GROMACS .gro file of C-alpha atoms in nm:
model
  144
    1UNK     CA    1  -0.646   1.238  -2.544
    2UNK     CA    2  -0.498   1.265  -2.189
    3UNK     CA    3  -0.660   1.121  -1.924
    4UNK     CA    4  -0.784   1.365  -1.642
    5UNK     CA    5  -0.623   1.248  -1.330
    6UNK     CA    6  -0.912   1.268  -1.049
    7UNK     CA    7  -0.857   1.185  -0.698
    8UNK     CA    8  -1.177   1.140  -0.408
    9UNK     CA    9  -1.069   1.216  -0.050
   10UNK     CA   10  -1.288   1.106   0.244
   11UNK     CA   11  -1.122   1.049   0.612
   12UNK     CA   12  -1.078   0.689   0.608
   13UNK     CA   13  -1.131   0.562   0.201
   14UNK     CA   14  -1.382   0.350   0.364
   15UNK     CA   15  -1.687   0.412   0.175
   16UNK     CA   16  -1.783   0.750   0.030
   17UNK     CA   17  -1.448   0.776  -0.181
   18UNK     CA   18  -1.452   0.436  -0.247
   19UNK     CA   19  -1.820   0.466  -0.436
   20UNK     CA   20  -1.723   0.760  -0.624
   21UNK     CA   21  -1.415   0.638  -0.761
   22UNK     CA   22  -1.608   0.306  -0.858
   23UNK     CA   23  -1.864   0.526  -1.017
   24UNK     CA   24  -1.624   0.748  -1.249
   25UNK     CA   25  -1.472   0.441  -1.347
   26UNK     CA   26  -1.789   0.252  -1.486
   27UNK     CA   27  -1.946   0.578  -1.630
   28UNK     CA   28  -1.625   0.822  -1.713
   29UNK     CA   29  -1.497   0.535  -1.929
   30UNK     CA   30  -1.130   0.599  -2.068
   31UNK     CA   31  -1.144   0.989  -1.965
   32UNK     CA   32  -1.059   1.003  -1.671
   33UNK     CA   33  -0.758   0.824  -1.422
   34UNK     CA   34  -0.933   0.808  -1.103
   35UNK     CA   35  -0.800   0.671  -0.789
   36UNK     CA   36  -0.921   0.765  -0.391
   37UNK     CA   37  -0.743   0.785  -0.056
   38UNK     CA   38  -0.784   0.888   0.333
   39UNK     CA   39  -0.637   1.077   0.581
   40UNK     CA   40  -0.664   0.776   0.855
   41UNK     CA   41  -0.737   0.488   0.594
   42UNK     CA   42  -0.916   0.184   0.754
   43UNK     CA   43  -1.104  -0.103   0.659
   44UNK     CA   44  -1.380  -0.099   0.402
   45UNK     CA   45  -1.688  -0.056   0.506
   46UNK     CA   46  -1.857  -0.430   0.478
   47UNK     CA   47  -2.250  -0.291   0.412
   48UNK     CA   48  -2.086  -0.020   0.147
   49UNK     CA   49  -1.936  -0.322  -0.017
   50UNK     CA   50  -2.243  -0.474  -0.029
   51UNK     CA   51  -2.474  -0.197  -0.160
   52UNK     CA   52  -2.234  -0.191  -0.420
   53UNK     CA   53  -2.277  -0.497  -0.523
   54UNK     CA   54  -2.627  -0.474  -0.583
   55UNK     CA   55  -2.531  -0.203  -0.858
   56UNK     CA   56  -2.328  -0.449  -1.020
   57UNK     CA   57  -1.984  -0.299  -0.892
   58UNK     CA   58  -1.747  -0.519  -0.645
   59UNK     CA   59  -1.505  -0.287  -0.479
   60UNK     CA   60  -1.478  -0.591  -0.228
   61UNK     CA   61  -1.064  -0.639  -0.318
   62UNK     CA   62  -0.996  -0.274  -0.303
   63UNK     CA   63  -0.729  -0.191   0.007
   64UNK     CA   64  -0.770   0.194   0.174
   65UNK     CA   65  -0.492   0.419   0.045
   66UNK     CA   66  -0.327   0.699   0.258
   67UNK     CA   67  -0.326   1.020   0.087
   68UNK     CA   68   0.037   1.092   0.246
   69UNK     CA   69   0.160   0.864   0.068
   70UNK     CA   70   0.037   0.940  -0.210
   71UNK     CA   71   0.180   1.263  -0.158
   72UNK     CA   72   0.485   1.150  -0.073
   73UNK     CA   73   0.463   0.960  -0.393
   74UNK     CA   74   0.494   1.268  -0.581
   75UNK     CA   75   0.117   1.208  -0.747
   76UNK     CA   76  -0.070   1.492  -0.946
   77UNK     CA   77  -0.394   1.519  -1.026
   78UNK     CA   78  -0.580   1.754  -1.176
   79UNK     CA   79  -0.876   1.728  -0.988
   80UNK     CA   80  -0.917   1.607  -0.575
   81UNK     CA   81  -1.261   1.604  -0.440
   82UNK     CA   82  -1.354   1.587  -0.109
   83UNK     CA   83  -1.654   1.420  -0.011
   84UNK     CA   84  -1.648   1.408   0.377
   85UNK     CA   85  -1.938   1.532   0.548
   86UNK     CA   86  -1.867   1.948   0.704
   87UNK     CA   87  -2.175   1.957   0.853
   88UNK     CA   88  -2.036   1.700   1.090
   89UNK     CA   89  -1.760   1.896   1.171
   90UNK     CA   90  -1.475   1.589   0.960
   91UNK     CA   91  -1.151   1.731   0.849
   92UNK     CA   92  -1.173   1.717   0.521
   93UNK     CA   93  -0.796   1.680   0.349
   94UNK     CA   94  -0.625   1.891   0.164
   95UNK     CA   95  -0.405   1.766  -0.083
   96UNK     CA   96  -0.134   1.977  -0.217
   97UNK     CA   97  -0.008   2.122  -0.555
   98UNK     CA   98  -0.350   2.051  -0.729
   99UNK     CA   99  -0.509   2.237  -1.064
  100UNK     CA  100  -0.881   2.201  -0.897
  101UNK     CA  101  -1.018   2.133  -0.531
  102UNK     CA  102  -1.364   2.078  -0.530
  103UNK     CA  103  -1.584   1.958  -0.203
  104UNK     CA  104  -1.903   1.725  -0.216
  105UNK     CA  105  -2.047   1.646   0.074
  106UNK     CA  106  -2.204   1.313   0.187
  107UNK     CA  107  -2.325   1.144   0.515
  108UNK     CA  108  -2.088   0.924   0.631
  109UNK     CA  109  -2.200   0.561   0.596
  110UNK     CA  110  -1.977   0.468   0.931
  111UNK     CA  111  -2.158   0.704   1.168
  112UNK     CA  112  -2.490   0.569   1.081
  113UNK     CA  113  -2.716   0.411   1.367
  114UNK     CA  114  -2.971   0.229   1.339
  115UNK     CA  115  -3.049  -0.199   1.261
  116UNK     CA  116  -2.817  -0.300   0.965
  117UNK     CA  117  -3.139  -0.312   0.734
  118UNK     CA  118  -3.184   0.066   0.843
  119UNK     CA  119  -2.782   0.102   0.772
  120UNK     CA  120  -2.851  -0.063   0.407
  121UNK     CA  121  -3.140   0.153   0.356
  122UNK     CA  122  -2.949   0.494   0.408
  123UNK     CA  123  -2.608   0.415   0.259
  124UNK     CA  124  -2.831   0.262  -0.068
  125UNK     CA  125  -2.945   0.697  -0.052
  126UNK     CA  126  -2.604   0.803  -0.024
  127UNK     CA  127  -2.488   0.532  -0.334
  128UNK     CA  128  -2.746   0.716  -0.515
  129UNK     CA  129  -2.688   1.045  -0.406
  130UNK     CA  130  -2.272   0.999  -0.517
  131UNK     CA  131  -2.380   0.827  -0.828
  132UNK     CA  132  -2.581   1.132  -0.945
  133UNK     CA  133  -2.315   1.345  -0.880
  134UNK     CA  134  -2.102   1.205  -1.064
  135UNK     CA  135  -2.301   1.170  -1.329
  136UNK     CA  136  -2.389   1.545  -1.341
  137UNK     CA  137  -1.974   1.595  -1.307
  138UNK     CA  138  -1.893   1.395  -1.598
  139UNK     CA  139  -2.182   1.600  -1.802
  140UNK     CA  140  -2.044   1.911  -1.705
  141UNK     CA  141  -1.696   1.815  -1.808
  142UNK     CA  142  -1.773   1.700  -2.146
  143UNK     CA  143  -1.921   2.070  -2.174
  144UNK     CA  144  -1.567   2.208  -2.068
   0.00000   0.00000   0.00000
């Protein structure tokens, strides 16, 4: 069977994109071929890195990718998700000469304020929030 080739988009591959490629990894298995990317990729986020950890999942040596380049690259995938946040107004990408766009939106762990324990606390929500979803996804495209 050939893999589905999934790519998450967020604006800097910092955090959101970064969970839910981790997460399709541990729970698509060998279905899926899932990378992510940014439009302005920076540096992980350090308390995202963390949270993760406590699931079990080190994303700690993963670099930010640019999405130009993987355009540039000449990369298809069959699915790119978005998972900025709209409400708040963030460019989400769009990636060119794709099969399926689809947009999920989640708070962006970066703009939080707070104490870092308040931090933790909401970006463990969001973990949980992108971990669901993907769940769900992966139910739904067994169904397909």
């Amino acid at each position: 069977m050939k893999k589905l080739k999934v790519l998450f988009v967020c604006i800097h591959n910092s955090a959101r994109s970064q969970m839910a490629e981790a997460f399709l990894k541990k729970y698509g298995g060998e279905k899926f071929d899932v990378k992510s990317a940014g439009l302005e990729p920076g540096v992980l986020n350090p308390l995202v890195v963390r949270v993760m950890k406590e699931e079990g999942i080190d994303i700690s040596g993963n670099g930010t990718k640019s999405v130009f380049e993987m355009f540039k690259n000449g990369e298809l995938f069959k699915y790119v998700i978005t998972v900025c946040d709209a409400t708040k107004a963030e460019k989400c990408p769009i990636f060119p000469g794709v099969n399926k766009r689809l947009h999920w939106g989640f708070d962006d762990p970066s703009s939080l304020e707070g104490t870092e324990e308040e931090k933790i606390v909401r970006i463990r929500l969001i973990k949980e929030e992108i971990k669901q979803k993907i769940q769900h996804w992966i139910k739904e495209m067994e169904g397909e």
